[in-house]
Short mmCIF file of C-alpha atoms in Angstrom, two decimals:
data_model
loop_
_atom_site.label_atom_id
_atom_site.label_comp_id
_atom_site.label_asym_id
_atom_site.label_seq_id
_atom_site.Cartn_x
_atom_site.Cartn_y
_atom_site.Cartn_z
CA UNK I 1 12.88 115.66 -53.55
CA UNK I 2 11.02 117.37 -56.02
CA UNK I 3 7.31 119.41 -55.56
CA UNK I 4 4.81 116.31 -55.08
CA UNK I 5 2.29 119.15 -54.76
CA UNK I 6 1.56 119.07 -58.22
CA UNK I 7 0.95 115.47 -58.33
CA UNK I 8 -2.34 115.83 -56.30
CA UNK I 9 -4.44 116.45 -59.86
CA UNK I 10 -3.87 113.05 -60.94
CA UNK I 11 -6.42 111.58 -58.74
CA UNK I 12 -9.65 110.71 -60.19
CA UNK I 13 -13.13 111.74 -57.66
CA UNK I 14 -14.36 108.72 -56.81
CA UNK I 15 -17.89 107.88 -54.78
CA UNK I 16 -18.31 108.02 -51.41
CA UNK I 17 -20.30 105.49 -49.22
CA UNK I 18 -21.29 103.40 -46.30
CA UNK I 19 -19.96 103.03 -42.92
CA UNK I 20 -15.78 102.55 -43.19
CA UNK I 21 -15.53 101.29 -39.41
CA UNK I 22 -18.22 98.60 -39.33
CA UNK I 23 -17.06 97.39 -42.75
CA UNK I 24 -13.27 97.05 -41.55
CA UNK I 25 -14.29 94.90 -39.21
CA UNK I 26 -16.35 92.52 -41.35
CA UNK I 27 -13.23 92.58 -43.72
CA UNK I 28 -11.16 91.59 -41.52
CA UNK I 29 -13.06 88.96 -39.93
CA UNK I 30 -13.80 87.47 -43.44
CA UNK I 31 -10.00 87.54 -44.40
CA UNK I 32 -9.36 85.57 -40.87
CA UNK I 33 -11.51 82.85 -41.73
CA UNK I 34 -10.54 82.72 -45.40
CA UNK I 35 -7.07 82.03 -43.95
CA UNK I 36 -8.03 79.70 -41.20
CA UNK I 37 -9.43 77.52 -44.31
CA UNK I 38 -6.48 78.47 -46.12
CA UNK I 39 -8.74 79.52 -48.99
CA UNK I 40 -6.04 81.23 -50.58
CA UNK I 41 -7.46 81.92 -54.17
CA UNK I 42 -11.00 83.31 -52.67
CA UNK I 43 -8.75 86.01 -51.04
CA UNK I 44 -6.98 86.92 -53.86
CA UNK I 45 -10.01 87.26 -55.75
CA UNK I 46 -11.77 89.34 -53.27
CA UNK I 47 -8.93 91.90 -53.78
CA UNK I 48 -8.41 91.75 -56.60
CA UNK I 49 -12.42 92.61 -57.20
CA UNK I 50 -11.81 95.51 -55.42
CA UNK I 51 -8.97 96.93 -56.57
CA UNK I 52 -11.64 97.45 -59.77
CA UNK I 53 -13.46 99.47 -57.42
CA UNK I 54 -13.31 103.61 -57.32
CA UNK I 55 -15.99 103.78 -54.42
CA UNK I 56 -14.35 105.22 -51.38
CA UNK I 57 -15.38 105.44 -47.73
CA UNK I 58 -15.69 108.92 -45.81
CA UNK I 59 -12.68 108.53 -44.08
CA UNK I 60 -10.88 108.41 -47.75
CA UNK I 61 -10.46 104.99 -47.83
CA UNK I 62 -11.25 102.09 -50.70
CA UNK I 63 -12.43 98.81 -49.59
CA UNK I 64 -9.13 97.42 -51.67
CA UNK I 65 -6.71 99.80 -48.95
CA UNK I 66 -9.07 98.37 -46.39
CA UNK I 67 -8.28 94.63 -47.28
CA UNK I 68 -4.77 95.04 -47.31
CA UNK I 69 -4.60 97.03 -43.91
CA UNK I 70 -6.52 94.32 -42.24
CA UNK I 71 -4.17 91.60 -43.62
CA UNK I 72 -1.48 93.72 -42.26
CA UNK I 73 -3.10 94.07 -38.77
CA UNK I 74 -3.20 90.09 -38.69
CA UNK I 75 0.36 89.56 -38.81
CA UNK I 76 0.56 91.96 -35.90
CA UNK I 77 -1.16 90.08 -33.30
CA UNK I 78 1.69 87.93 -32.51
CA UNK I 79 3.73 90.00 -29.99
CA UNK I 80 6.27 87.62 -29.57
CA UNK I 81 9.70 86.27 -30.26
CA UNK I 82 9.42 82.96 -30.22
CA UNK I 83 10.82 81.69 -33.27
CA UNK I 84 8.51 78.40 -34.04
CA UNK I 85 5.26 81.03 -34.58
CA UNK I 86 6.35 83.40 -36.83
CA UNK I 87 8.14 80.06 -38.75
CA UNK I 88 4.01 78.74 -38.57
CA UNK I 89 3.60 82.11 -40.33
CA UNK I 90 6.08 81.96 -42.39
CA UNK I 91 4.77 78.72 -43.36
CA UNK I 92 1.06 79.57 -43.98
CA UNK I 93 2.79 82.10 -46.63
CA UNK I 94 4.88 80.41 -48.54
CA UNK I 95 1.34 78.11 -48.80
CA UNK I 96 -0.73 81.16 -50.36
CA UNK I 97 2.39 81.92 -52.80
CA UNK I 98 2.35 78.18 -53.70
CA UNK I 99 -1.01 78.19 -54.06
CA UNK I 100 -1.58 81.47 -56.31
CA UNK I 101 1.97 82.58 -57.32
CA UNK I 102 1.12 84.99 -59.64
CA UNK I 103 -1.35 86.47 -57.42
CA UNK I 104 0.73 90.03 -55.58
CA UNK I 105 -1.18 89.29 -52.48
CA UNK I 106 0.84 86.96 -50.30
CA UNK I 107 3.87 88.78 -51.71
CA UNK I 108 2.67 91.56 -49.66
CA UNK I 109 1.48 89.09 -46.66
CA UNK I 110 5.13 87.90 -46.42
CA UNK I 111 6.42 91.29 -46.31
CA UNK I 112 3.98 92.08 -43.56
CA UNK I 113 5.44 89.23 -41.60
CA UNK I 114 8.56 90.54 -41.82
CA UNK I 115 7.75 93.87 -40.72
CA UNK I 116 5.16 92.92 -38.18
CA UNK I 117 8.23 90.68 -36.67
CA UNK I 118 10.67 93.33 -36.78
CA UNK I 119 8.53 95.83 -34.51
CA UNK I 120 8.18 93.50 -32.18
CA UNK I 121 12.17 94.14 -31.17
CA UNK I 122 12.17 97.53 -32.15
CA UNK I 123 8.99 98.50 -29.56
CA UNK I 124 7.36 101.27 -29.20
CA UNK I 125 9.82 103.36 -27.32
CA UNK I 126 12.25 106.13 -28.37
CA UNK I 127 14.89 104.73 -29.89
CA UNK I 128 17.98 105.69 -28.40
CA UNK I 129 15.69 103.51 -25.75
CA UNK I 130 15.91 100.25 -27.58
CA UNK I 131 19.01 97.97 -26.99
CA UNK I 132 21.63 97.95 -29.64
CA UNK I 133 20.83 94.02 -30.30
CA UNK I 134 16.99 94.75 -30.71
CA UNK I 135 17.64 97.63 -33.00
CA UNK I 136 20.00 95.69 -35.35
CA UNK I 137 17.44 92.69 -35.52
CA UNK I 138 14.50 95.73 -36.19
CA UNK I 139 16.97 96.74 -38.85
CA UNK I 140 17.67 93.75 -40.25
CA UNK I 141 14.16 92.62 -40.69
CA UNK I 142 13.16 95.76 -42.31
CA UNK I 143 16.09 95.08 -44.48
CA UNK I 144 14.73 91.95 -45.35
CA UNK I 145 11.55 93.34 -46.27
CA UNK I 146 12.56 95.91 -48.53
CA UNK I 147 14.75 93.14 -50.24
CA UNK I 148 12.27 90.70 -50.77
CA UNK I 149 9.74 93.38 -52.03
CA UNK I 150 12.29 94.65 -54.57
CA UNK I 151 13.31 91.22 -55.37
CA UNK I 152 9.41 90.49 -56.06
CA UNK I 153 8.29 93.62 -57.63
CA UNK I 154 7.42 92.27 -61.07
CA UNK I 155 4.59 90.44 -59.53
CA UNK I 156 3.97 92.42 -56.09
CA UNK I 157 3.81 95.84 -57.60
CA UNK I 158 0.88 94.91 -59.88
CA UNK I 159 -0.88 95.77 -56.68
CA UNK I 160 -0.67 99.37 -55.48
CA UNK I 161 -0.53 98.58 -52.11
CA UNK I 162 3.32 97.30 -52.94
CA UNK I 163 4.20 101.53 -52.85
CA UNK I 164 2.93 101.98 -49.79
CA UNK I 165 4.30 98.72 -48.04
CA UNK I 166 8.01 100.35 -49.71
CA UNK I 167 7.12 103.35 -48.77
CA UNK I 168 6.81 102.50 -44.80
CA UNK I 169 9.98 100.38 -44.57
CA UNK I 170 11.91 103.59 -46.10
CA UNK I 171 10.59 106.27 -43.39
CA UNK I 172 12.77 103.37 -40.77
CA UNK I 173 15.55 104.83 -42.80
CA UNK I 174 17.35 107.56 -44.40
CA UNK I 175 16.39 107.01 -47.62
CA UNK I 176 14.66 109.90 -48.71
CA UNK I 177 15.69 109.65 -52.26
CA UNK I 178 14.42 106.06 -52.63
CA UNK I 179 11.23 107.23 -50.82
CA UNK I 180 10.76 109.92 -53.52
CA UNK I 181 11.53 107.40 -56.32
CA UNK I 182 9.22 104.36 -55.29
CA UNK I 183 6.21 107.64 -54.55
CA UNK I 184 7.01 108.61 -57.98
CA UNK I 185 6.80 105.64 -59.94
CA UNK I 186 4.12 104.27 -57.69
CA UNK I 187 1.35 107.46 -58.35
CA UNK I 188 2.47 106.98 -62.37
CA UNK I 189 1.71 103.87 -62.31
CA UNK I 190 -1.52 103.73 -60.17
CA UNK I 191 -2.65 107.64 -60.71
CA UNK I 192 -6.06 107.05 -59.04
CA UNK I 193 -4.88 105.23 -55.78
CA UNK I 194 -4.31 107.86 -53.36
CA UNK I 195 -2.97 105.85 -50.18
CA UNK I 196 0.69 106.07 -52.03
CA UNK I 197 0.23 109.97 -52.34
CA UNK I 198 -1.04 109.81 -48.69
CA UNK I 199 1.39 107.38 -47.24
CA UNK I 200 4.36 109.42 -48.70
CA UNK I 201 2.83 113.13 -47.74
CA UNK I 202 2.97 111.33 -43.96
CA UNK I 203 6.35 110.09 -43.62
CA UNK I 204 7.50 113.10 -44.50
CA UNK I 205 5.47 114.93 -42.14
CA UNK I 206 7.03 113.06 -39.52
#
């Protein structure tokens, strides 16, 4: 797969600051009610402010990784297969990518959905514990995810974040090469954003 050792240089030394825990949780409650009032283009422009930013937390993390985590931890509260909620979320995203379509944000929001719905089958167990139906819908989803990702990447991937959301749909697969590949072209790209380095150091770790 190559020596990603060497890459490591490439990232710039940012400054470090505040308190990373009680800030998530302010982020995240602000991107809640941003999307309750369906304030799309205030939430695009609050990450996209700070993706600008090279100040990092003491747990290594931006506030720009931190936004995008916490809109990924939102689609994961609904631990549930009924069909008509994630459609409601489904809905609520195809609003944001009417309302700011050039915007990579609820690109990413829709894959989340997709991913956050596909656990929900898979589980948490081992896997030769999860049915053979459950898996194929967990497979299928992730499928789906990777698809509409790749199918969007002219507009998602102007926001880093798109490499790492790849990057976790290929450790559900065998797909080390295209791992390698999206890590690659993700850290030229985007030299200073470490969570693409970090996210691809940790599914191989695995």
């Amino acid at each position: 797969q190559g020596d990603w050792s060497s890459d490591v240089v490439l990232f710039r030394s940012t400054i470090i600051r505040g308190d990373s825990y009680s800030e998530a949780l302010a982020i995240k409650e602000e991107i809640m009610l941003l999307l309750a009032k369906k304030d799309f283009k205030a939430l695009d422009r609050l990450i996209s402010k700070e993706l600008k930013s090279e100040a990092i937390f003491l747990n290594g993390k931006n506030r720009h990784t931190i936004y995008l985590e916490k809109l990924a931890e939102i689609t994961e509260r609904y631990r549930t297969r009924d069909e008509s909620v994630w459609e409601q979320q489904q809905q609520l995203a195809d609003e944001w990518l009417k309302a700011t379509p050039k915007s990579p944000v609820p690109y990413l929001f829709k894959a989340y959905l997709l991913g956050a719905k596909s656990w929900v089958y898979r589980g948490g167990n081992y896997i030769h514990e999860v049915s053979q139906d459950d898996l194929e819908i967990f497979i299928k989803l992730q499928m789906q995810r990777i698809s509409f990702l790749q199918e969007h990447k002219e507009i998602a991937s102007k926001d880093p974040f798109y490499y790492v959301a790849l990057l976790k749909s290929y450790q559900n697969f065998d797909a080390a090469k295209e791992a390698y590949a999206t890590y690659k072209e993700g850290i030229a790209k985007f030299p200073s954003y470490r969570p693409i380095y970090n996210t691809y150091i940790a599914i191989n770790d695995q």
